[in-house]
Short mmCIF file of C-alpha atoms and ligand atoms in Angstrom, two decimals:
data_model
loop_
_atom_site.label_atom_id
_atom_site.label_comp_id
_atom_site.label_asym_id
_atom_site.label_seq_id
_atom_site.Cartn_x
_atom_site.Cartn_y
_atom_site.Cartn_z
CA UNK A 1 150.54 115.87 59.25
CA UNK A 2 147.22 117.95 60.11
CA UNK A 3 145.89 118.54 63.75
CA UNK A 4 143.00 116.45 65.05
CA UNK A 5 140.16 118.43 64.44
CA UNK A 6 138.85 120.82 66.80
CA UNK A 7 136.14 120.02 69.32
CA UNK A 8 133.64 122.89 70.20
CA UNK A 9 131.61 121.62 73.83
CA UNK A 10 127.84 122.96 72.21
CA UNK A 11 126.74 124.46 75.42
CA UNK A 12 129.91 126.00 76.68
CA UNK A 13 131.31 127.06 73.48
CA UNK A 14 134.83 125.81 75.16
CA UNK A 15 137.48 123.98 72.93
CA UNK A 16 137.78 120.49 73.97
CA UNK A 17 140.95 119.80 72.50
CA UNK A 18 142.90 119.71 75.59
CA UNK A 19 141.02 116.37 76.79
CA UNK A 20 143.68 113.71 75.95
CA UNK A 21 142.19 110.88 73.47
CA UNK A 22 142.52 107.77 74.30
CA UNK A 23 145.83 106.64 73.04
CA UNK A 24 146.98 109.23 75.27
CA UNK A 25 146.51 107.40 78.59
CA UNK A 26 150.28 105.85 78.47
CA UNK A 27 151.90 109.82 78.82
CA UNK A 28 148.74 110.60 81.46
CA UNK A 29 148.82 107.19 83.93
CA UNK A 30 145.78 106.67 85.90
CA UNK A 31 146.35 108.59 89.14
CA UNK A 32 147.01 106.23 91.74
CA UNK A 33 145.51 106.77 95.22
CA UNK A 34 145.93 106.64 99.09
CA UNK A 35 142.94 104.81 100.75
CA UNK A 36 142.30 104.63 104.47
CA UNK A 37 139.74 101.85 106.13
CA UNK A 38 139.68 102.40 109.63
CA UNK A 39 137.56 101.23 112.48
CA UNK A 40 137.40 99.77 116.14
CA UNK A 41 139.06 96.32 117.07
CA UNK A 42 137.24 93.43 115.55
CA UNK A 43 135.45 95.53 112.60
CA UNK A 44 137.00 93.17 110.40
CA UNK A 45 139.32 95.18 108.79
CA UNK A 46 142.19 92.87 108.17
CA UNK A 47 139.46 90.73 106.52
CA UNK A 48 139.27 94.07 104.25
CA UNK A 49 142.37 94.37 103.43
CA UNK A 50 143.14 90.39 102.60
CA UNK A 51 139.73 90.81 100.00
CA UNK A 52 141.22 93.90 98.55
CA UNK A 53 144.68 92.04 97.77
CA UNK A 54 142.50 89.25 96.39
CA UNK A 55 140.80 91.48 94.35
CA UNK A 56 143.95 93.01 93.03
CA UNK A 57 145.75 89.98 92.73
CA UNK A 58 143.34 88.88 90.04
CA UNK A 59 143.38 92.16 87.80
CA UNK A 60 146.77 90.78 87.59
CA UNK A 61 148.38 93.42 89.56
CA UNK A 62 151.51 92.97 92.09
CA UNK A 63 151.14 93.77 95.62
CA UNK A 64 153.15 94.16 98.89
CA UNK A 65 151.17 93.22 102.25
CA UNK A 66 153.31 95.37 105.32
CA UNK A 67 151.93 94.86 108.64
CA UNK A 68 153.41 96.71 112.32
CA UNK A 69 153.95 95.19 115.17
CA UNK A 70 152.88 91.21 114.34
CA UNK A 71 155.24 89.30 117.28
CA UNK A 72 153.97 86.33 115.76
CA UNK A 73 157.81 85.98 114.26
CA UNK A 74 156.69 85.26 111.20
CA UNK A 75 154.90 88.59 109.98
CA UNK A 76 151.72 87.95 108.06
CA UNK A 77 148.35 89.72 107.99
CA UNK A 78 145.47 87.02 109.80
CA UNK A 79 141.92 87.96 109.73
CA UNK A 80 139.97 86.43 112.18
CA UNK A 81 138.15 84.85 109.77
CA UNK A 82 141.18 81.93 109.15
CA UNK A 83 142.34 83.84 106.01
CA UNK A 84 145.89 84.86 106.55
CA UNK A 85 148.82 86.00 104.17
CA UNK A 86 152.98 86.34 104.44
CA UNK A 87 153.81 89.88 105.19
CA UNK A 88 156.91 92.73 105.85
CA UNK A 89 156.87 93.63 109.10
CA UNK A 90 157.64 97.41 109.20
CA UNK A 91 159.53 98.77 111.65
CA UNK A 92 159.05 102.47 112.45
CA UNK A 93 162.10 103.39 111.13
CA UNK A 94 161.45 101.97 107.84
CA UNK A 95 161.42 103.91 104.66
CA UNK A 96 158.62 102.67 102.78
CA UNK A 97 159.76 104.40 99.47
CA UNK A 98 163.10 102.22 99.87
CA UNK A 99 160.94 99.29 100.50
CA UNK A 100 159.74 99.54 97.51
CA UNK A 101 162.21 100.82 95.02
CA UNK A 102 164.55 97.69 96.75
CA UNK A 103 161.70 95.47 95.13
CA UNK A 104 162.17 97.21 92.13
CA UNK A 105 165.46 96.59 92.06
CA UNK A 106 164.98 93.08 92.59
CA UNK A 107 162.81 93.46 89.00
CA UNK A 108 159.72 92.91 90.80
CA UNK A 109 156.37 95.13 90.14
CA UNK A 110 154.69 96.68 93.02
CA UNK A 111 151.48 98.22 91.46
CA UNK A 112 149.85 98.29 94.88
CA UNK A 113 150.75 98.52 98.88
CA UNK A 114 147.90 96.55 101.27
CA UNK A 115 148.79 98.37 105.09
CA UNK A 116 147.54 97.10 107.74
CA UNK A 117 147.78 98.18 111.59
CA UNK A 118 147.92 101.49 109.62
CA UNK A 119 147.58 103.01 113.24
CA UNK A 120 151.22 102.19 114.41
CA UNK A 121 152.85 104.08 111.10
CA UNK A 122 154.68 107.02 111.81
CA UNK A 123 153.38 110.35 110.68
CA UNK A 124 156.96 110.47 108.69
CA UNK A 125 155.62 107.06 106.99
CA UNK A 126 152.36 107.74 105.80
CA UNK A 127 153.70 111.02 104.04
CA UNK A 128 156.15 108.55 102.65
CA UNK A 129 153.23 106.76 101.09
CA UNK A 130 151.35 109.61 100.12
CA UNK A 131 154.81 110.64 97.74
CA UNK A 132 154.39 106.97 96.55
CA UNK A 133 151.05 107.38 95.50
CA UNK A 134 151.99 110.92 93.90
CA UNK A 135 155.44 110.15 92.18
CA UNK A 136 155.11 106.65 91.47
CA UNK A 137 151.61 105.98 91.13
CA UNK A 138 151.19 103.36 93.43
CA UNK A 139 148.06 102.40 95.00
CA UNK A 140 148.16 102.56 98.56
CA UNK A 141 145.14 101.02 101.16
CA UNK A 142 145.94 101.37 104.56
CA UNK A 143 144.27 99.71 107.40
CA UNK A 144 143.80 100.68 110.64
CA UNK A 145 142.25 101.45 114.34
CA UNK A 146 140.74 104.76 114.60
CA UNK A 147 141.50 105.45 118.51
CA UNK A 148 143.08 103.79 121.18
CA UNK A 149 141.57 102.93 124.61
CA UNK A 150 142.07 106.46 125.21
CA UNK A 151 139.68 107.08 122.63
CA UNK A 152 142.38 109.39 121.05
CA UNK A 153 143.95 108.87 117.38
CA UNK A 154 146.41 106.75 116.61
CA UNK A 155 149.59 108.40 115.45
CA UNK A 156 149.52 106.66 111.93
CA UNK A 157 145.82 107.68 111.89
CA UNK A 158 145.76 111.14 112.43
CA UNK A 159 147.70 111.51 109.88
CA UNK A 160 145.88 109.36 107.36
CA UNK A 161 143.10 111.39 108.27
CA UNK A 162 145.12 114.31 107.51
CA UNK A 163 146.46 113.24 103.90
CA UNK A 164 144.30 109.94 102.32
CA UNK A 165 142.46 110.86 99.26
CA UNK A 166 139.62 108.76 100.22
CA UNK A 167 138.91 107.94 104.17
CA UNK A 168 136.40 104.86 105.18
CA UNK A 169 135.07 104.09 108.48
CA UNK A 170 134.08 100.44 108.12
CA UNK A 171 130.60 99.75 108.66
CA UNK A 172 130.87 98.21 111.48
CA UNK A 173 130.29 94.44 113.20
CA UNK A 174 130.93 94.25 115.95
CA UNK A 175 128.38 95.21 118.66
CA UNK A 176 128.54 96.69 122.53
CA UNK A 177 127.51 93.80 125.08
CA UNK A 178 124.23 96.24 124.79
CA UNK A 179 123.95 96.06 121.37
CA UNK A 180 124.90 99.05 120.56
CA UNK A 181 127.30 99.70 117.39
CA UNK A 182 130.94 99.22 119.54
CA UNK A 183 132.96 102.39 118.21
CA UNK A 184 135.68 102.21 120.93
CA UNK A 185 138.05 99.75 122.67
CA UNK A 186 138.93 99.65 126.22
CA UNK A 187 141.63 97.95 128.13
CA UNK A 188 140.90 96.04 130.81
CA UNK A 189 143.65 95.46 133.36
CA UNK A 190 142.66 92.66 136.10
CA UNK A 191 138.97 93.08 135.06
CA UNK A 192 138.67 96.63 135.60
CA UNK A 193 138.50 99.49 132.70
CA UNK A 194 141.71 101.68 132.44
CA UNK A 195 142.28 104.88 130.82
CA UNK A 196 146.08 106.08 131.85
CA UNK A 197 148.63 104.61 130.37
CA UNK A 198 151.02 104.18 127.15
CA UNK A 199 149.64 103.32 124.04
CA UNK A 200 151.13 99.76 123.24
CA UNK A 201 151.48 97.87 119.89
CA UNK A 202 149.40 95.10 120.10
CA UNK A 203 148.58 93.69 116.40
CA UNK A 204 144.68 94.01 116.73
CA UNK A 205 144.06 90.09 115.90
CA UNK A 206 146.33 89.52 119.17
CA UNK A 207 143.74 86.24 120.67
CA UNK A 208 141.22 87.92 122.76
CA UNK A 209 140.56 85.70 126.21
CA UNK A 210 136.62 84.40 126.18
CA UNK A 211 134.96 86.04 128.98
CA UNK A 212 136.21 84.55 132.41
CA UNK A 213 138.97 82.90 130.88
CA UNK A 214 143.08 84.42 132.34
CA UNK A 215 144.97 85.71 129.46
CA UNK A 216 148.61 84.05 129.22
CA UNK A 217 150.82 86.58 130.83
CA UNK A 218 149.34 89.22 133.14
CA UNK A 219 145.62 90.01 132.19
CA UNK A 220 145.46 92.57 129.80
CA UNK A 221 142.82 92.63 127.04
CA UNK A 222 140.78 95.01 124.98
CA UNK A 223 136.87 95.00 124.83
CA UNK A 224 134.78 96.99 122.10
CA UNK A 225 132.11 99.33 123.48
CA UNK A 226 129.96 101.89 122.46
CA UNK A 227 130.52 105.57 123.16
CA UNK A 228 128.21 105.90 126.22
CA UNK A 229 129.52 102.34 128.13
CA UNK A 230 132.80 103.31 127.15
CA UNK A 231 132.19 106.64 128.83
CA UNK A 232 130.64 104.85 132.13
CA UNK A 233 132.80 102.45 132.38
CA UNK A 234 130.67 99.81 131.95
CA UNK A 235 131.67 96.55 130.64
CA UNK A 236 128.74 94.13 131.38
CA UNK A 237 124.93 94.37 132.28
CA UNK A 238 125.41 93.73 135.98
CA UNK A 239 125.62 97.66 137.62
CA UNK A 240 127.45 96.15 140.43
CA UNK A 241 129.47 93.39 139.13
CA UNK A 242 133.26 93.28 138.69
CA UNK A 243 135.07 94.94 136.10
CA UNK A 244 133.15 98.59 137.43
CA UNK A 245 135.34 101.80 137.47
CA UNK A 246 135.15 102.30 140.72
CA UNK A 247 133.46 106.53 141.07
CA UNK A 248 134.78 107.91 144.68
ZN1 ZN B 301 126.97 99.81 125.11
#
């Protein structure tokens, strides 16, 4: 049996054996990697994360869709463009690397994991996805908000932030009432712009109420605005209308 022949790199003068050939790639597997999209409400992001399945999907890979939070009952990822899809609802004490290795069991293939409401994941979880990626060479894209009306990170996203081979903001689409790229969301209780309070998981495609119109229960809803409005406090054109943080 003789040795492949040696490969000398002309300008280095370096041996080149050690790149694997390509009948090599079944002992080297394609690195799999953790992906994070991540934007304000309404960027479109579970619209994302549906293509990206679809996209999979047709390479003829396997995928799971997981999803936090949905209180629809029947867990499923909806963009708010009418495309929905069946999904786990994870819970956050949910092992995601027994989520998957029970499919496995099961003799299913899970090549990939679609996330979304990324945000809600606990810090414990995404590092659980991150050993996926590493050990098991699953592909991972997470989707999430960046901040909450706060404007500070989301658990899940700091952390994503802190660990994701590759981090996105989506380009965003949704607009300020000004016009303005809308970066943050606000919550407006009764009309008015709040900033104290717990951060509560609401699945972003929750309906929105059109302008003027009660939400069901008590009215509570979420409004993307750009930094400086968000800032002021203003949600609408009119300096003195309703729905002004009141300044003493
Ligand atoms: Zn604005």
């Amino acid at each position: 049996m003789t040795s492949p022949p040696l490969e000398v790199d002309p300008r280095s003068g370096r041996l080149l054996s050690s790149v694997p050939v390509s009948g090599d790639r079944r002992r080297h597997p394609a690195p799999a990697h953790l992906r994070f999209f991540h934007g304000p409400m309404d960027c479109g992001k579970s619209t994302l994360a549906l293509q990206v399945d679809h996209n999979q999907s047709r390479q003829g890979r396997h995928g799971l869709l997981l999803t936090q939070g949905d209180r629809s009952g029947r867990p499923r990822i909806t963009s708010r463009v009418g495309l929905r899809r069946e999904a786990i609802d994870v819970a956050d004490g949910t092992d995601l690397r027994g989520l998957v290795r029970g499919h496995w069991a099961e003799g299913h293939r899970v090549d990939y994991l679609i996330v979304d409401e990324a945000q809600f994941l606990t810090a414990a979880q995404v590092d659980q996805l991150a050993e996926l990626v590493d050990e098991w060479h699953v592909d991972v894209y997470a989707f999430g908000l960046t901040t909450d009306f706060r404007t500070r990170l989301f658990p899940g996203t700091q952390r994503l932030l802190e660990v994701a081979d590759d981090v996105q903001r989506i380009q965003v689409e949704v607009l300020c009432w000004c016009g303005l790229p809308g970066l943050l969301n606000a919550r407006v209780v009764d009309g008015a712009m709040v900033r104290e309070g717990e951060t509560v998981v609401v699945a972003d495609t929750a309906p929105t109420p059109a302008p003027g119109e009660p939400s069901p229960e008590e009215d509570v809803h979420y409004q993307v605005l750009c930094r400086r409005h968000h800032v002021l406090g203003r949600l609408g054109p009119t300096p003195a209308g309703p729905g002004q943080l009141a300044f003493p």
